[in-house]
Amino acid sequence: MSAANPQLLGASYSVYVRIARLALIEKGVAFDPLEIDIFGDHAGDAAYLKLHPFGRIPTLRHGDFTLYETAAITRYIDEAFSGPALQPSDVRARARMMQMIGVMDSYLYRPLVWGLYVALDDAAKAGKPADVAALAKAMMKARLALKALDDLASDGPWLLGESLSLADLHLLPMLAYGCVAAEGRTLLQEQAHLQDWWERMQALPSVATTRFAAERV
Ligand SMILES: N[C@@H](CCC(=O)N[C@@H](CS)C(=O)NCC(=O)O)C(=O)O
């Protein structure tokens, strides 16, 4: 490992680790990934909990600086390294970007990734039908969040207009799991801006090189 490279701790199956990886790749920053399987060998790992008291992934280390919480990590990546700007210079556009990221974290991630994707995957693995009422509730919540994001999105090409931003990189991995399920693809098709944006995102090399194993393209 090069001393100068930031180190990204986490697992490649993780939504939030992928967001940070996308930011590093789009910024053109060489980094050293360190695999931390939070649901496997490293669950409850005391050494990792010293870096991240909540035991989530990712954590970024850069020299003597350690950072957790993905929205802080991606802003740091954008501001600490040279490369294409991933945040708008306009104050209101930057506020809009943070608002959209907040909506994704607070209102979309849980219902779409856990309520829909993980629930359906778990049910399929157990050979049992999914809980229909819980699924309907998750879909209702995910639909509300996706509609709010679609209302806030620009006409394109990217969520904030002409330039790719941290908001685009934050949304892609959540939708990638959501779209594994037919129900998730239906939710996306209901939102015109997001559906077009999703197709455009698939052409980015950073998106192709970070795909989840579970994803269907
Ligand atoms: N607020 C955290 C969320 C990170 C997060 O929830 N990561 C998931 C993986 S995508 C995780 O570590 N899950 C482990 C768990 O829930 O115990 C961030 O922004 O980094």
Short mmCIF file of C-alpha atoms and ligand atoms in Angstrom, two decimals:
data_model
loop_
_atom_site.label_atom_id
_atom_site.label_comp_id
_atom_site.label_asym_id
_atom_site.label_seq_id
_atom_site.Cartn_x
_atom_site.Cartn_y
_atom_site.Cartn_z
CA MET A 1 0.00 0.00 0.00
CA SER A 2 1.27 3.46 -0.87
CA ALA A 3 1.41 5.81 2.12
CA ALA A 4 -0.07 8.60 0.01
CA ASN A 5 -3.14 6.70 -1.15
CA PRO A 6 -6.33 6.91 0.88
CA GLN A 7 -7.55 3.57 2.18
CA LEU A 8 -11.24 2.64 1.87
CA LEU A 9 -12.44 0.09 4.42
CA GLY A 10 -15.60 -1.80 3.57
CA ALA A 11 -17.15 -4.51 1.41
CA SER A 12 -17.81 -4.37 -2.31
CA TYR A 13 -21.43 -5.52 -1.81
CA SER A 14 -22.22 -2.42 0.25
CA VAL A 15 -24.33 0.46 -1.07
CA TYR A 16 -22.40 3.03 0.93
CA VAL A 17 -18.96 1.63 0.11
CA ARG A 18 -19.87 1.76 -3.58
CA ILE A 19 -20.85 5.43 -3.24
CA ALA A 20 -17.38 6.22 -1.87
CA ARG A 21 -15.70 4.07 -4.54
CA LEU A 22 -17.63 5.90 -7.27
CA ALA A 23 -16.46 9.25 -5.88
CA LEU A 24 -12.83 8.10 -5.75
CA ILE A 25 -12.97 6.71 -9.29
CA GLU A 26 -14.78 9.74 -10.78
CA LYS A 27 -12.29 12.02 -9.05
CA GLY A 28 -9.39 9.97 -10.45
CA VAL A 29 -7.96 9.19 -6.99
CA ALA A 30 -5.88 6.03 -6.60
CA PHE A 31 -6.96 4.25 -3.40
CA ASP A 32 -6.33 1.06 -1.50
CA PRO A 33 -9.48 -0.96 -0.73
CA LEU A 34 -9.48 -3.00 2.48
CA GLU A 35 -12.22 -5.63 2.58
CA ILE A 36 -14.24 -5.48 5.81
CA ASP A 37 -17.17 -7.91 5.79
CA ILE A 38 -19.46 -6.31 8.32
CA PHE A 39 -21.95 -9.19 8.21
CA GLY A 40 -19.29 -11.91 8.31
CA ASP A 41 -15.82 -12.22 9.82
CA HIS A 42 -15.62 -8.60 10.96
CA ALA A 43 -19.04 -8.36 12.66
CA GLY A 44 -18.40 -6.82 16.06
CA ASP A 45 -14.66 -6.50 15.28
CA ALA A 46 -13.17 -4.46 18.16
CA ALA A 47 -10.36 -3.01 16.01
CA TYR A 48 -12.88 -1.78 13.42
CA LEU A 49 -15.21 -0.38 16.09
CA LYS A 50 -12.33 1.86 17.22
CA LEU A 51 -12.44 3.48 13.78
CA HIS A 52 -16.24 3.48 13.40
CA PRO A 53 -18.14 3.32 16.73
CA PHE A 54 -21.37 2.37 14.91
CA GLY A 55 -19.70 -0.54 13.12
CA ARG A 56 -20.98 0.48 9.71
CA ILE A 57 -19.06 0.66 6.44
CA PRO A 58 -17.30 2.52 4.84
CA THR A 59 -14.50 4.23 6.73
CA LEU A 60 -11.86 6.27 4.91
CA ARG A 61 -8.29 6.67 6.13
CA HIS A 62 -5.99 9.21 4.57
CA GLY A 63 -2.65 9.55 6.32
CA ASP A 64 -3.47 10.31 9.95
CA PHE A 65 -7.06 11.33 9.11
CA THR A 66 -9.93 8.88 9.68
CA LEU A 67 -13.47 9.61 8.54
CA TYR A 68 -16.81 7.78 8.60
CA GLU A 69 -20.28 8.75 7.29
CA THR A 70 -20.43 8.50 3.52
CA ALA A 71 -21.70 12.00 2.74
CA ALA A 72 -18.74 13.42 4.69
CA ILE A 73 -16.35 10.99 2.97
CA THR A 74 -17.46 11.92 -0.55
CA ARG A 75 -17.27 15.65 0.19
CA TYR A 76 -13.77 15.12 1.57
CA ILE A 77 -12.76 13.18 -1.55
CA ASP A 78 -14.04 15.98 -3.74
CA GLU A 79 -12.39 18.76 -1.76
CA ALA A 80 -9.08 17.14 -0.77
CA PHE A 81 -8.01 15.95 -4.23
CA SER A 82 -7.64 17.54 -7.63
CA GLY A 83 -9.78 16.22 -10.48
CA PRO A 84 -13.21 17.06 -11.86
CA ALA A 85 -15.41 18.97 -9.35
CA LEU A 86 -18.20 16.75 -8.03
CA GLN A 87 -20.05 19.57 -6.26
CA PRO A 88 -21.65 22.62 -7.90
CA SER A 89 -20.01 25.99 -7.20
CA ASP A 90 -23.41 27.69 -6.95
CA VAL A 91 -24.61 27.90 -3.33
CA ARG A 92 -28.20 26.92 -4.05
CA ALA A 93 -27.25 24.05 -6.33
CA ARG A 94 -24.91 22.75 -3.63
CA ALA A 95 -27.69 23.02 -1.05
CA ARG A 96 -30.00 21.13 -3.43
CA MET A 97 -27.36 18.42 -3.80
CA MET A 98 -27.11 17.98 -0.01
CA GLN A 99 -30.92 18.01 0.27
CA MET A 100 -31.17 15.18 -2.29
CA ILE A 101 -28.47 13.17 -0.52
CA GLY A 102 -30.37 13.68 2.75
CA VAL A 103 -33.57 12.39 1.16
CA MET A 104 -31.73 9.31 -0.14
CA ASP A 105 -30.18 8.53 3.26
CA SER A 106 -33.23 9.28 5.40
CA TYR A 107 -36.18 8.18 3.26
CA LEU A 108 -35.03 5.93 0.41
CA TYR A 109 -32.24 3.58 1.54
CA ARG A 110 -34.14 1.60 4.21
CA PRO A 111 -37.40 0.93 2.32
CA LEU A 112 -35.78 0.32 -1.08
CA VAL A 113 -32.71 -1.71 -0.12
CA TRP A 114 -33.85 -3.46 3.07
CA GLY A 115 -37.65 -3.30 2.79
CA LEU A 116 -37.71 -4.44 -0.83
CA TYR A 117 -34.45 -6.00 -2.08
CA VAL A 118 -33.25 -7.73 1.11
CA ALA A 119 -36.78 -8.82 2.12
CA LEU A 120 -37.43 -10.43 -1.29
CA ASP A 121 -33.96 -11.98 -1.43
CA ASP A 122 -34.29 -13.43 2.08
CA ALA A 123 -37.73 -14.84 1.27
CA ALA A 124 -36.46 -16.42 -1.97
CA LYS A 125 -33.48 -17.99 -0.17
CA ALA A 126 -35.79 -19.38 2.53
CA GLY A 127 -38.21 -20.64 -0.12
CA LYS A 128 -41.01 -18.72 1.55
CA PRO A 129 -43.34 -15.99 0.26
CA ALA A 130 -42.41 -12.44 1.29
CA ASP A 131 -44.53 -10.58 3.84
CA VAL A 132 -46.98 -8.85 1.50
CA ALA A 133 -48.03 -6.14 3.96
CA ALA A 134 -44.43 -5.24 4.85
CA LEU A 135 -43.55 -5.18 1.16
CA ALA A 136 -46.45 -2.87 0.32
CA LYS A 137 -45.40 -0.51 3.11
CA ALA A 138 -41.79 -0.46 1.89
CA MET A 139 -42.93 0.22 -1.67
CA MET A 140 -45.12 3.09 -0.53
CA LYS A 141 -42.19 4.68 1.34
CA ALA A 142 -39.72 4.11 -1.49
CA ARG A 143 -42.22 5.55 -4.02
CA LEU A 144 -42.60 8.70 -1.92
CA ALA A 145 -38.82 9.20 -1.74
CA LEU A 146 -38.32 8.50 -5.44
CA LYS A 147 -41.09 10.93 -6.36
CA ALA A 148 -39.51 13.63 -4.17
CA LEU A 149 -36.14 13.04 -5.87
CA ASP A 150 -37.74 13.08 -9.31
CA ASP A 151 -39.44 16.39 -8.47
CA LEU A 152 -36.09 17.86 -7.35
CA ALA A 153 -34.10 16.46 -10.30
CA SER A 154 -33.15 18.59 -13.29
CA ASP A 155 -34.13 17.67 -16.84
CA GLY A 156 -30.66 16.19 -17.17
CA PRO A 157 -28.32 14.91 -18.13
CA TRP A 158 -27.49 14.59 -14.40
CA LEU A 159 -29.56 15.10 -11.26
CA LEU A 160 -28.34 18.68 -10.86
CA GLY A 161 -28.03 19.57 -14.54
CA GLU A 162 -24.94 19.72 -16.71
CA SER A 163 -22.36 18.22 -14.34
CA LEU A 164 -22.17 14.87 -12.60
CA SER A 165 -22.27 15.44 -8.82
CA LEU A 166 -22.09 13.58 -5.53
CA ALA A 167 -25.91 13.28 -5.65
CA ASP A 168 -25.71 11.08 -8.77
CA LEU A 169 -23.08 8.86 -7.14
CA HIS A 170 -25.14 8.56 -3.94
CA LEU A 171 -28.34 7.43 -5.66
CA LEU A 172 -26.94 4.90 -8.13
CA PRO A 173 -26.00 2.10 -5.68
CA MET A 174 -29.34 2.28 -3.82
CA LEU A 175 -31.30 1.99 -7.06
CA ALA A 176 -28.99 -0.77 -8.28
CA TYR A 177 -30.22 -3.06 -5.50
CA GLY A 178 -33.78 -1.76 -5.81
CA CYS A 179 -33.81 -2.63 -9.52
CA VAL A 180 -32.79 -6.25 -8.93
CA ALA A 181 -36.46 -6.74 -7.99
CA ALA A 182 -39.24 -6.32 -10.58
CA GLU A 183 -41.11 -4.24 -7.96
CA GLY A 184 -38.14 -1.85 -7.78
CA ARG A 185 -37.92 -1.54 -11.56
CA THR A 186 -41.62 -0.66 -11.61
CA LEU A 187 -41.04 2.06 -9.00
CA LEU A 188 -38.25 3.54 -11.14
CA GLN A 189 -40.34 3.46 -14.32
CA GLU A 190 -42.93 5.65 -12.59
CA GLN A 191 -40.39 8.51 -12.36
CA ALA A 192 -39.57 9.95 -15.80
CA HIS A 193 -36.48 11.99 -14.90
CA LEU A 194 -34.98 9.20 -12.84
CA GLN A 195 -35.69 6.52 -15.46
CA ASP A 196 -33.78 8.50 -18.14
CA TRP A 197 -31.03 9.35 -15.67
CA TRP A 198 -30.67 5.67 -14.70
CA GLU A 199 -30.10 4.66 -18.35
CA ARG A 200 -27.46 7.39 -18.71
CA MET A 201 -25.65 6.35 -15.52
CA GLN A 202 -25.22 2.78 -16.82
CA ALA A 203 -22.82 4.08 -19.49
CA LEU A 204 -20.31 5.43 -16.93
CA PRO A 205 -17.18 3.24 -16.66
CA SER A 206 -17.14 3.83 -12.87
CA VAL A 207 -20.63 2.32 -12.63
CA ALA A 208 -19.63 -0.70 -14.73
CA THR A 209 -16.49 -1.44 -12.69
CA THR A 210 -18.28 -1.26 -9.33
CA ARG A 211 -21.34 -3.38 -10.17
CA PHE A 212 -22.78 -5.58 -7.42
CA ALA A 213 -22.66 -9.32 -7.97
CA ALA A 214 -26.45 -9.46 -7.56
CA GLU A 215 -27.11 -6.86 -10.25
CA ARG A 216 -28.71 -7.68 -13.58
CA VAL A 217 -27.85 -5.37 -16.49
N1 LIG B 1 -24.80 6.50 7.76
C1 LIG B 1 -23.83 5.56 7.27
C2 LIG B 1 -24.57 4.35 6.74
C3 LIG B 1 -23.62 3.24 6.33
C4 LIG B 1 -24.32 1.90 6.30
O1 LIG B 1 -25.45 1.71 6.78
N2 LIG B 1 -23.62 0.91 5.74
C5 LIG B 1 -24.16 -0.42 5.73
C6 LIG B 1 -23.68 -1.17 4.50
S1 LIG B 1 -24.36 -0.50 3.02
C7 LIG B 1 -23.67 -1.17 6.94
O2 LIG B 1 -22.57 -0.95 7.39
N3 LIG B 1 -24.50 -2.06 7.48
C8 LIG B 1 -24.13 -2.85 8.60
C9 LIG B 1 -25.20 -2.89 9.65
O3 LIG B 1 -26.30 -2.38 9.38
O4 LIG B 1 -24.92 -3.42 10.71
C10 LIG B 1 -23.00 6.20 6.16
O5 LIG B 1 -23.45 7.20 5.58
O6 LIG B 1 -21.87 5.78 5.95
#
